[in-house]
Coordinates of N, CA and C in Angstrom, one line a residue:
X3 N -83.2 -19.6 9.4 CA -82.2 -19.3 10.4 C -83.0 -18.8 11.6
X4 N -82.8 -19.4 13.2 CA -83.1 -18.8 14.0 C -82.8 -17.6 14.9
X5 N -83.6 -16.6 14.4 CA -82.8 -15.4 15.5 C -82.2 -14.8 14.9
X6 N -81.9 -14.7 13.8 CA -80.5 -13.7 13.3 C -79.7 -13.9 12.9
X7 N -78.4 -13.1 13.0 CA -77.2 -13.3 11.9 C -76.4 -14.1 12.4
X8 N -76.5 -15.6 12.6 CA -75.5 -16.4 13.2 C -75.4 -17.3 12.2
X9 N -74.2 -17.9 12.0 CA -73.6 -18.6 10.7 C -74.6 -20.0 10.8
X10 N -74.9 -20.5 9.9 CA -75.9 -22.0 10.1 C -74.8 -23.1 10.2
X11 N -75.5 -24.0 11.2 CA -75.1 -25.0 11.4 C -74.5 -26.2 10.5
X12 N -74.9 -25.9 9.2 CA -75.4 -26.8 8.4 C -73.5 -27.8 8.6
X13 N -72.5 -26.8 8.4 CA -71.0 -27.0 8.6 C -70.7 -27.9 9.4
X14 N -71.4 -28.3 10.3 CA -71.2 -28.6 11.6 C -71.8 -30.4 11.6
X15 N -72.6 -30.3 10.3 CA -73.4 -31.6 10.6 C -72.1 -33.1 9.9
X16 N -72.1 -34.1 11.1 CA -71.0 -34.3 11.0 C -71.2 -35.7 9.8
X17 N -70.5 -36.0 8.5 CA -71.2 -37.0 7.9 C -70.7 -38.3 7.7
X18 N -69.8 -38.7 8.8 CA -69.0 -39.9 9.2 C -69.6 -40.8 10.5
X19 N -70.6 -40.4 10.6 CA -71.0 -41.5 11.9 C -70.9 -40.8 12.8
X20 N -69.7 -40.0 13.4 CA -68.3 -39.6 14.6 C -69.7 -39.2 15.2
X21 N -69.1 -38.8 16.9 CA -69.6 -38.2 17.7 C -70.2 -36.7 17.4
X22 N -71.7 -36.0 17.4 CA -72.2 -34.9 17.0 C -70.8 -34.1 18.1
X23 N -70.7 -32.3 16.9 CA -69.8 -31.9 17.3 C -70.9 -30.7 18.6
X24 N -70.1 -29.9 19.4 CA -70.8 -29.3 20.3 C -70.7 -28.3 20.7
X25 N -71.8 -27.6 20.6 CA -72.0 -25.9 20.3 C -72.1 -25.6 21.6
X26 N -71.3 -24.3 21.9 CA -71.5 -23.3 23.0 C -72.6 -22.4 23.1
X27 N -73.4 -22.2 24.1 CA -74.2 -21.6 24.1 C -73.7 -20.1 25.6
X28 N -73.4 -19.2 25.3 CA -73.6 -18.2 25.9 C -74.4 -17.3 26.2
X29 N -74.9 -17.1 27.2 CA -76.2 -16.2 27.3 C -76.1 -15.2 28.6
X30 N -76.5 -14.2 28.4 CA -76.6 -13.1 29.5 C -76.8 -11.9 28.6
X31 N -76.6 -10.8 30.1 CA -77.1 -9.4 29.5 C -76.0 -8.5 28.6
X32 N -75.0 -9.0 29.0 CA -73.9 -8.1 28.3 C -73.7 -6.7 28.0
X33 N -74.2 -6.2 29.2 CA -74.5 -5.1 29.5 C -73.2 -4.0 30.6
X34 N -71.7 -3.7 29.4 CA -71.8 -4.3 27.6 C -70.8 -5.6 28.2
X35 N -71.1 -5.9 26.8 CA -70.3 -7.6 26.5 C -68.1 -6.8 27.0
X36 N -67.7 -7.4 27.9 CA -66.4 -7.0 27.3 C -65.4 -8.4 27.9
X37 N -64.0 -7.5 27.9 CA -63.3 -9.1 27.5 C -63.0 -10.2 28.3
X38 N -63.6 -9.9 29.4 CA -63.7 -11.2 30.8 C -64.5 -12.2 30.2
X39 N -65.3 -12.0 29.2 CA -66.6 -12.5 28.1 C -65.5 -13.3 27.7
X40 N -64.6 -12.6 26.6 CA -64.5 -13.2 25.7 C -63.2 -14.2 25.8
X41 N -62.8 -13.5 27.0 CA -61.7 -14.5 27.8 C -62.5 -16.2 28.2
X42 N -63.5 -15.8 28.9 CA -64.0 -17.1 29.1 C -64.9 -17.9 28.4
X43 N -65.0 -17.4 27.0 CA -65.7 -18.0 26.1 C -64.7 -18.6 25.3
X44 N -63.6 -18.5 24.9 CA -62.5 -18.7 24.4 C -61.7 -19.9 24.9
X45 N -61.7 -19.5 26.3 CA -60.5 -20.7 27.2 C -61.6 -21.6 27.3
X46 N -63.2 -21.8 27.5 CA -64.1 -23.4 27.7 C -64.1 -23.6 25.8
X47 N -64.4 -23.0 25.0 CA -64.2 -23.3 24.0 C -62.9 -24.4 23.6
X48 N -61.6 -24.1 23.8 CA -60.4 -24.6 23.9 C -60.5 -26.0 25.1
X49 N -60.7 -25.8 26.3 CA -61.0 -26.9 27.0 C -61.6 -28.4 27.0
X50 N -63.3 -27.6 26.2 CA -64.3 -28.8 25.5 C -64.1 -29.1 24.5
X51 N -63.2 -28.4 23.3 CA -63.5 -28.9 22.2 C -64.5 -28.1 21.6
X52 N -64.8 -26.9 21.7 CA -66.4 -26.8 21.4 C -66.4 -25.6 20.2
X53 N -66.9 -26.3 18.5 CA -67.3 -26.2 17.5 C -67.6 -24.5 17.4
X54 N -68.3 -23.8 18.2 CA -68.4 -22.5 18.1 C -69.3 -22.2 19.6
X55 N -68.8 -20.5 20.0 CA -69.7 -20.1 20.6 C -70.6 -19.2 20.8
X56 N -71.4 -19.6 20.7 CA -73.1 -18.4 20.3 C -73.3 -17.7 21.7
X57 N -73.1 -16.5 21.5 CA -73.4 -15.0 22.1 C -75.0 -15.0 22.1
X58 N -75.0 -15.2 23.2 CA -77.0 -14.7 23.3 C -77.3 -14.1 24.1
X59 N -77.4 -12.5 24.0 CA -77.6 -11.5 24.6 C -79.7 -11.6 25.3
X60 N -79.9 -11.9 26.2 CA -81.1 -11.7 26.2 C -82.3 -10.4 26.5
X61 N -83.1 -10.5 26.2 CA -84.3 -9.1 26.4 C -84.3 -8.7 27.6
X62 N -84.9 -10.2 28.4 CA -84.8 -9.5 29.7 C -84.7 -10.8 31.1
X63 N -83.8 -10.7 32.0 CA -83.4 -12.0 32.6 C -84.4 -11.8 33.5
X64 N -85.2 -13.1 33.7 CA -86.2 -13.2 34.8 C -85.6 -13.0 36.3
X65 N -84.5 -13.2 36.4 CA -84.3 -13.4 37.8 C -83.1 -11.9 38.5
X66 N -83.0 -11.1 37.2 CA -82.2 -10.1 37.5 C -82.5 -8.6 37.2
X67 N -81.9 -7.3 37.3 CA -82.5 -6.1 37.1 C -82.9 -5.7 35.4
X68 N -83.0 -5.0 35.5 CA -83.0 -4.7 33.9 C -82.3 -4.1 33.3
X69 N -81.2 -4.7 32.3 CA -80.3 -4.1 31.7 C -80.4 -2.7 31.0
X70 N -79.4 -1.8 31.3 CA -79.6 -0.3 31.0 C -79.2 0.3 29.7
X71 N -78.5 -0.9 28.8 CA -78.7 -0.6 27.0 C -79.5 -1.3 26.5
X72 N -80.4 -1.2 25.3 CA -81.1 -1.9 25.0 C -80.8 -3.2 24.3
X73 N -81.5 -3.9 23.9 CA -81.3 -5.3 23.5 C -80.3 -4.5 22.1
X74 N -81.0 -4.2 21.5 CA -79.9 -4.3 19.7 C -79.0 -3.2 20.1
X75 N -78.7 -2.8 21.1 CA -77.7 -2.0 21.7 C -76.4 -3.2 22.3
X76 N -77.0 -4.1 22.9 CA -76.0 -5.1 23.5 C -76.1 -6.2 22.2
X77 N -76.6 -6.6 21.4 CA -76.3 -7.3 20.3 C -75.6 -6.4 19.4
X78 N -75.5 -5.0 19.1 CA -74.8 -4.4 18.5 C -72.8 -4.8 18.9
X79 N -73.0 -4.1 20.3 CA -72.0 -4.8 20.9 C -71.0 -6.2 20.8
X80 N -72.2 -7.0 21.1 CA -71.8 -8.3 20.7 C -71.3 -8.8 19.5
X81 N -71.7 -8.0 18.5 CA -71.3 -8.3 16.7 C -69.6 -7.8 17.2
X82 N -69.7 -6.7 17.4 CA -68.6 -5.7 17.3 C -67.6 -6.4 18.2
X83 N -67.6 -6.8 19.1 CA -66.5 -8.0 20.1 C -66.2 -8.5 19.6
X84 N -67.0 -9.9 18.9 CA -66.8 -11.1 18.3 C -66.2 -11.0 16.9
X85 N -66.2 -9.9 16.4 CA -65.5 -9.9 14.9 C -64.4 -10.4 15.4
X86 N -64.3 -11.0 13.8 CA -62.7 -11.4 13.6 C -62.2 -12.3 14.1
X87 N -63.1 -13.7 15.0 CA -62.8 -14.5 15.7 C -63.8 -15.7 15.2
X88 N -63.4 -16.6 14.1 CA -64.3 -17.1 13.5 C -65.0 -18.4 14.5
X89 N -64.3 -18.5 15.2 CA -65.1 -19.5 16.3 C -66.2 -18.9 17.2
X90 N -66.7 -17.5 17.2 CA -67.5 -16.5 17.8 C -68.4 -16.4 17.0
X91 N -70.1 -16.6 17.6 CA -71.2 -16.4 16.6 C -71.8 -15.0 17.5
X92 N -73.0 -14.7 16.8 CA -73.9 -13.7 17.8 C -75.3 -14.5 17.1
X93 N -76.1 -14.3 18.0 CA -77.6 -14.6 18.1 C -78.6 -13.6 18.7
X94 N -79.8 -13.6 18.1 CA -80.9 -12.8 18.6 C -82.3 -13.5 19.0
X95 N -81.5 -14.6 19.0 CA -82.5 -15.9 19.3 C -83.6 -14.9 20.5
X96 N -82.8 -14.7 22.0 CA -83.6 -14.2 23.0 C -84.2 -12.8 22.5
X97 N -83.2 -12.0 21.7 CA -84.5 -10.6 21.9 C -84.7 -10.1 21.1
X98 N -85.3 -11.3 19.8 CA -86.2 -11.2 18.9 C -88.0 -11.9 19.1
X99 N -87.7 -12.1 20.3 CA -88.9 -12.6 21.3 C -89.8 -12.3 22.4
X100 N -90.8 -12.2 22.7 CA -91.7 -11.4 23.7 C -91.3 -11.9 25.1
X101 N -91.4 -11.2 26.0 CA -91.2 -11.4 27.5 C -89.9 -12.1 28.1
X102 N -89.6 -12.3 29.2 CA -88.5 -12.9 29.5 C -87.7 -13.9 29.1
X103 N -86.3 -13.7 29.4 CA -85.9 -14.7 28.2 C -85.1 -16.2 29.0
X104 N -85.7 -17.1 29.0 CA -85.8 -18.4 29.7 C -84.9 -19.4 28.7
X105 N -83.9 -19.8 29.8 CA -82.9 -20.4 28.8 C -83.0 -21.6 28.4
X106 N -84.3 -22.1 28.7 CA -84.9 -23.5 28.1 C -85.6 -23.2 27.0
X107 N -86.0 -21.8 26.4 CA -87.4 -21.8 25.6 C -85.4 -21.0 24.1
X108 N -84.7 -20.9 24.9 CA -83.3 -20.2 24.1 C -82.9 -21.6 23.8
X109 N -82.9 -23.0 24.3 CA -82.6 -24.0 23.8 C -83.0 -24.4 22.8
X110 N -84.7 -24.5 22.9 CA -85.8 -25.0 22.1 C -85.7 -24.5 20.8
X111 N -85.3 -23.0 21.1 CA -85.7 -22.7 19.7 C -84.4 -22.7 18.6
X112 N -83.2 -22.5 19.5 CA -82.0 -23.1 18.8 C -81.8 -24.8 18.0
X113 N -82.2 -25.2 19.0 CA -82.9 -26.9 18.3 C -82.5 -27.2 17.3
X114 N -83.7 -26.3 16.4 CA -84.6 -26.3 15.3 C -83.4 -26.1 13.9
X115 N -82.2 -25.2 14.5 CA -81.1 -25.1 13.5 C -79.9 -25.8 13.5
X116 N -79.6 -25.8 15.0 CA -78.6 -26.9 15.1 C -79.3 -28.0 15.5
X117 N -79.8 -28.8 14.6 CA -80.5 -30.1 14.8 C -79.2 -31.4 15.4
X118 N -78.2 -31.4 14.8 CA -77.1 -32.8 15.0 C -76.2 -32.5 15.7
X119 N -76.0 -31.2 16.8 CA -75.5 -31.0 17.5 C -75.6 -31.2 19.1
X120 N -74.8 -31.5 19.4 CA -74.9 -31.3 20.8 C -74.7 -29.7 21.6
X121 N -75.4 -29.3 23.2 CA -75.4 -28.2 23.5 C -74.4 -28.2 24.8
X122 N -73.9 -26.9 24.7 CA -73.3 -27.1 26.0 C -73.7 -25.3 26.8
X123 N -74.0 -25.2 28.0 CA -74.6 -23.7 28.2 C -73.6 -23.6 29.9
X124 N -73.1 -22.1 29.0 CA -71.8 -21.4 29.3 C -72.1 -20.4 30.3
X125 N -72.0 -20.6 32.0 CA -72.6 -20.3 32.9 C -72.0 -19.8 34.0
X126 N -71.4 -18.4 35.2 CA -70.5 -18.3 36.3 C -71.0 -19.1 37.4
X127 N -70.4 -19.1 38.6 CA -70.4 -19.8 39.7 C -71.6 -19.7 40.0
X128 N -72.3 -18.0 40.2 CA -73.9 -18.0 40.6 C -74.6 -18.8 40.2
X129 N -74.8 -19.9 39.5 CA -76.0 -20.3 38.6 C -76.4 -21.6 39.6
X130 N -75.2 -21.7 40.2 CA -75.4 -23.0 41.0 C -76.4 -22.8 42.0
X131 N -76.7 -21.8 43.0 CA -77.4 -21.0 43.8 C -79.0 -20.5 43.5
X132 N -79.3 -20.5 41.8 CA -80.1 -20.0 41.3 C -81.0 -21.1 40.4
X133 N -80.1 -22.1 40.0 CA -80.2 -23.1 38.9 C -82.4 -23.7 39.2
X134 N -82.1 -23.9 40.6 CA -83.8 -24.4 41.2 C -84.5 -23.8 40.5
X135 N -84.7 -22.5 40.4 CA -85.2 -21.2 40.1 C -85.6 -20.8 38.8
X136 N -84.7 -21.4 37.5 CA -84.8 -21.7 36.6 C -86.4 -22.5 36.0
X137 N -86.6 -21.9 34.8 CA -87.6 -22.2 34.2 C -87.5 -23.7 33.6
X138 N -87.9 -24.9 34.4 CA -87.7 -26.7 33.0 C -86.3 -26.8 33.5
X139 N -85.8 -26.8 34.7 CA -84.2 -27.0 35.0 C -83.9 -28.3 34.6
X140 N -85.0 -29.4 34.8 CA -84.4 -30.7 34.5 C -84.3 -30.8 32.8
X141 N -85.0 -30.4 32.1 CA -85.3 -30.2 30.5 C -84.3 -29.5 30.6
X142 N -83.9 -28.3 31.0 CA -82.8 -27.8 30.0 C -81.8 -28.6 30.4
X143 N -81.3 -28.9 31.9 CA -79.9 -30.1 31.7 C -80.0 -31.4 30.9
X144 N -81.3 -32.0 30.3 CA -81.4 -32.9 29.5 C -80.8 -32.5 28.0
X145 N -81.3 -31.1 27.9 CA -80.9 -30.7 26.1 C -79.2 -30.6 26.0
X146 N -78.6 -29.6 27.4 CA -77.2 -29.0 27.6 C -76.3 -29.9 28.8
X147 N -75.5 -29.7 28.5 CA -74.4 -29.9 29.3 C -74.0 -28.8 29.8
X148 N -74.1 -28.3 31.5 CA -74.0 -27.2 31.9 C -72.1 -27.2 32.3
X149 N -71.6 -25.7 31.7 CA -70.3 -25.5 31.9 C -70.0 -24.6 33.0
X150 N -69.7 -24.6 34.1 CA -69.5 -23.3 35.2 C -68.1 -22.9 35.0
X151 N -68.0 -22.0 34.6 CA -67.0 -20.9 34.5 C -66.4 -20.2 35.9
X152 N -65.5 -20.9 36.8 CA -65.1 -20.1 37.6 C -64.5 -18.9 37.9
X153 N -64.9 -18.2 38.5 CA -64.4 -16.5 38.4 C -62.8 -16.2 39.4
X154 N -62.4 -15.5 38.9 CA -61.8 -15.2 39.6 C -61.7 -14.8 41.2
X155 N -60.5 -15.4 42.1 CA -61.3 -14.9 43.5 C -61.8 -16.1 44.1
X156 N -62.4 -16.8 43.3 CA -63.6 -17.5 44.3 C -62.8 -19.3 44.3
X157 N -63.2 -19.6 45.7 CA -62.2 -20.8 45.8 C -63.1 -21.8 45.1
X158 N -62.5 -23.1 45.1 CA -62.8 -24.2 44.4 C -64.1 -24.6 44.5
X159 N -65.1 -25.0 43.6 CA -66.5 -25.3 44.0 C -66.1 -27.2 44.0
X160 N -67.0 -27.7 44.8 CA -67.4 -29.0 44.4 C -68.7 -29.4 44.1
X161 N -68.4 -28.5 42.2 CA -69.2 -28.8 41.5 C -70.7 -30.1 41.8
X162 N -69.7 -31.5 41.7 CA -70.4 -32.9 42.0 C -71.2 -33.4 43.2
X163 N -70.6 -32.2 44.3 CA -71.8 -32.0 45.3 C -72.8 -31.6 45.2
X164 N -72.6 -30.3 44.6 CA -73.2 -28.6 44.1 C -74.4 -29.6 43.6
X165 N -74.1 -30.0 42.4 CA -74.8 -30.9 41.1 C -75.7 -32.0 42.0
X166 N -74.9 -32.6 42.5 CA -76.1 -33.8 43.1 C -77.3 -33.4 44.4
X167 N -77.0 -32.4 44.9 CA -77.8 -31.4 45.9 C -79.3 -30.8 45.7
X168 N -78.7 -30.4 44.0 CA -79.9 -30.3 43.4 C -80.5 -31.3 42.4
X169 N -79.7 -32.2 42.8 CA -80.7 -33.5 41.7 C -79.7 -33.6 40.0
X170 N -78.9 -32.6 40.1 CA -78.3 -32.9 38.5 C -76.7 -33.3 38.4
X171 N -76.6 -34.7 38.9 CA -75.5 -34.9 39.3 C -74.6 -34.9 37.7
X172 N -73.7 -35.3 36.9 CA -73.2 -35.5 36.0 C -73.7 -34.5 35.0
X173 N -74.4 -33.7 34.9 CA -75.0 -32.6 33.9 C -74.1 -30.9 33.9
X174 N -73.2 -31.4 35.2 CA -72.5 -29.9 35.6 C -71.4 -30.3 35.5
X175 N -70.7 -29.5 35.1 CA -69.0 -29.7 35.2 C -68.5 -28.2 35.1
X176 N -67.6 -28.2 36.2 CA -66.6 -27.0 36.3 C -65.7 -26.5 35.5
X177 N -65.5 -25.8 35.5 CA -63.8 -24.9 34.6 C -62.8 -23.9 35.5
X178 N -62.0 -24.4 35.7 CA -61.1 -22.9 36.5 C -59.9 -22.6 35.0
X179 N -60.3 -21.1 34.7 CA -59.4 -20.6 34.3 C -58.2 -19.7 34.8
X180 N -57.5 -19.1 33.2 CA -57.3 -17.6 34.2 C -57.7 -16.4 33.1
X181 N -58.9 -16.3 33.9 CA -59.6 -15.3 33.7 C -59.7 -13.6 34.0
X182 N -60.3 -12.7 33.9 CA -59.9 -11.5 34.0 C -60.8 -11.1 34.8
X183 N -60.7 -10.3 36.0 CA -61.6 -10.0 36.8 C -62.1 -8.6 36.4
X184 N -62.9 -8.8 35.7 CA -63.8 -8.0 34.8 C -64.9 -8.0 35.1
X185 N -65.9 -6.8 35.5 CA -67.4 -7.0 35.7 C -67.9 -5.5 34.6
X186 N -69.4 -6.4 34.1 CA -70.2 -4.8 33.5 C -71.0 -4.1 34.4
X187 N -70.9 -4.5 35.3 CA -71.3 -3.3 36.5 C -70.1 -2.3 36.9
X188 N -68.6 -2.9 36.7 CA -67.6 -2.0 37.4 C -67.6 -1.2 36.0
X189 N -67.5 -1.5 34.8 CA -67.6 -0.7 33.4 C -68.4 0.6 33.6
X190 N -69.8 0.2 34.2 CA -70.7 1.1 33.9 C -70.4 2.2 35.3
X191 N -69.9 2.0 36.4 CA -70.1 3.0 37.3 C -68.5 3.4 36.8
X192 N -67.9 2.9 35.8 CA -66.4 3.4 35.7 C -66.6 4.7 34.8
X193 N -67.8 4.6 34.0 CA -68.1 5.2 32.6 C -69.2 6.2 32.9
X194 N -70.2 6.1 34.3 CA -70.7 7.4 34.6 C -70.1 8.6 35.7
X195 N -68.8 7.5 36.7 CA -68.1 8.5 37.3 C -66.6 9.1 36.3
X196 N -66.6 8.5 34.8 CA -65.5 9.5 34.7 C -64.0 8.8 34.5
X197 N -63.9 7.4 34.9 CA -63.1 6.8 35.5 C -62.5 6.1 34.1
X198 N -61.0 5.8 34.6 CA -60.6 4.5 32.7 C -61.3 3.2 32.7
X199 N -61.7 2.8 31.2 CA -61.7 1.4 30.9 C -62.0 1.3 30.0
X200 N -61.0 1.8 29.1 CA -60.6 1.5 27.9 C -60.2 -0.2 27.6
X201 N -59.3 -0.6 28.6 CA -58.4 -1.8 28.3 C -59.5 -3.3 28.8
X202 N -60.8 -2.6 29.6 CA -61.4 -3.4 29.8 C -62.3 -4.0 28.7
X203 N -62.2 -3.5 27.2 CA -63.5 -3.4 26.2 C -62.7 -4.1 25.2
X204 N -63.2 -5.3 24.1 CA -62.5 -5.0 23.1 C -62.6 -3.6 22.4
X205 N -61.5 -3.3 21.6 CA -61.7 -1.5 21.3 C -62.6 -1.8 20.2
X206 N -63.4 -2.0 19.2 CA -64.5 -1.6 18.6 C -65.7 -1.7 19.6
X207 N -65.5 -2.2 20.9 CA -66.5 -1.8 22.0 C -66.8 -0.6 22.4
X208 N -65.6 0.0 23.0 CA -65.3 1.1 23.8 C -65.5 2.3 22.7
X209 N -65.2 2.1 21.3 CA -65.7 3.3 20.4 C -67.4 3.2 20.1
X210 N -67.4 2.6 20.3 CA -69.3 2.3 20.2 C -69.6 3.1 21.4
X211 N -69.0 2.7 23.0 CA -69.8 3.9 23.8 C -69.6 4.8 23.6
X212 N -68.5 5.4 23.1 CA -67.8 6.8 23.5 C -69.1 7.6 22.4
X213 N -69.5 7.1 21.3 CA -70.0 7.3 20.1 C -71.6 7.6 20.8
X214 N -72.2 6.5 21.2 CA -73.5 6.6 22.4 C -73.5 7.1 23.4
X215 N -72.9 7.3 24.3 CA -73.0 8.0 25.6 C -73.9 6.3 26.0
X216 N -73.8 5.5 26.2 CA -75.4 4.4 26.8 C -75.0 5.2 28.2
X217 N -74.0 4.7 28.4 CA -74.0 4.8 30.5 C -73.5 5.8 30.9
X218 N -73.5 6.9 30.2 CA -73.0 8.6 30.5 C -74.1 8.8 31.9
X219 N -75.2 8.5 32.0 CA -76.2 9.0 32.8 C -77.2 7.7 33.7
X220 N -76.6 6.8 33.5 CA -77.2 5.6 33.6 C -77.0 5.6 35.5

């Protein structure tokens, strides 16, 4: 098993010929994971078709600050969301590993378990802006099929532009849900000034902080 406590693939390997079925890959800091997450992991899951989706909390994002719970703090998290939703996995693929965590080297090593599956990596509007920047961008749109999750607020992308602009024309595809305008940055300044967001967490989240203090001082 790669990474940790995520159910094996093995389920998944399909033994009729049919088209490989196709795994979600979620990744970020989840810092904490709450239900804007799991709102949009849920509604592309339902949209694609897609077999399960793997929570990959990473160590540390090359291109962003450094998250203020620790890694088995936000994979703690992550268990505690996803219960009880058998289409929800967790992984420690990223921060059971040294240095930054590069979502080509998070593909590679997933691979190796879901061998007969296909990938699909579960992404917000920013990535499009950032995507160049990326570590093997052409390798990882070769492994995945990139999903953009549109956020709330923000008007229609033309993804097929977006995509061909930077060279990856057909490897991006959009999603507009309706989603929850949720951020873990508004969580954390809601939880050091004092303020509610209870309704923002699934509740075996919100008793996990109350329990830690993470962002009491953060």
């Amino acid at each position: 098993m790669v990474g940790g406590t995520h159910r094996r693939s093995d389920s998944y390997v399909r033994s009729d010929g049919g088209a490989p079925v196709m795994i979600g890959i979620f990744g970020g800091t989840f810092d904490p994971v709450h239900l804007g997450h799991l709102a949009i992991a849920d509604d592309v899951a339902n949209a694609f078709g897609l077999a399960e989706v793997l929570f990959v909390p990473n160590a540390r994002s090359p291109l962003r600050r450094a998250p203020v719970a620790s890694p088995s703090q936000r994979f703690e998290m992550c268990e505690l969301a996803t219960s009880g939703n058998n289409l929800f996995a967790v992984s420690r693929v990223d921060i059971d590993r040294d240095g930054p965590s590069y979502a080509i080297d998070t593909i590679r090593l997933l691979r190796a378990e879901y061998r007969d599956c296909e990938f699909a990596f579960i992404a917000g509007t920013d990535v499009l802006d950032e995507l160049r920047s990326w570590r093997d961008t052409d390798a990882l749109l070769r492994e995945a099929l990139m999903i953009v999750a549109e956020r709330p607020g923000v008007d229609g992308i033309d993804v097929d532009r977006a995509a061909s602009e930077i060279g990856f024309a057909g490897r991006i595809v959009t999603h507009r849900a309706a989603l929850m305008d949720v951020s873990s940055t508004d969580i954390r300044h809601r939880i050091r000034n004092g303020l509610p967001y209870r309704y923002l967490l699934h509740h075996r989240v919100y008793d996990y902080l109350r329990r830690h203090r993470i962002y009491k001082s953060s």
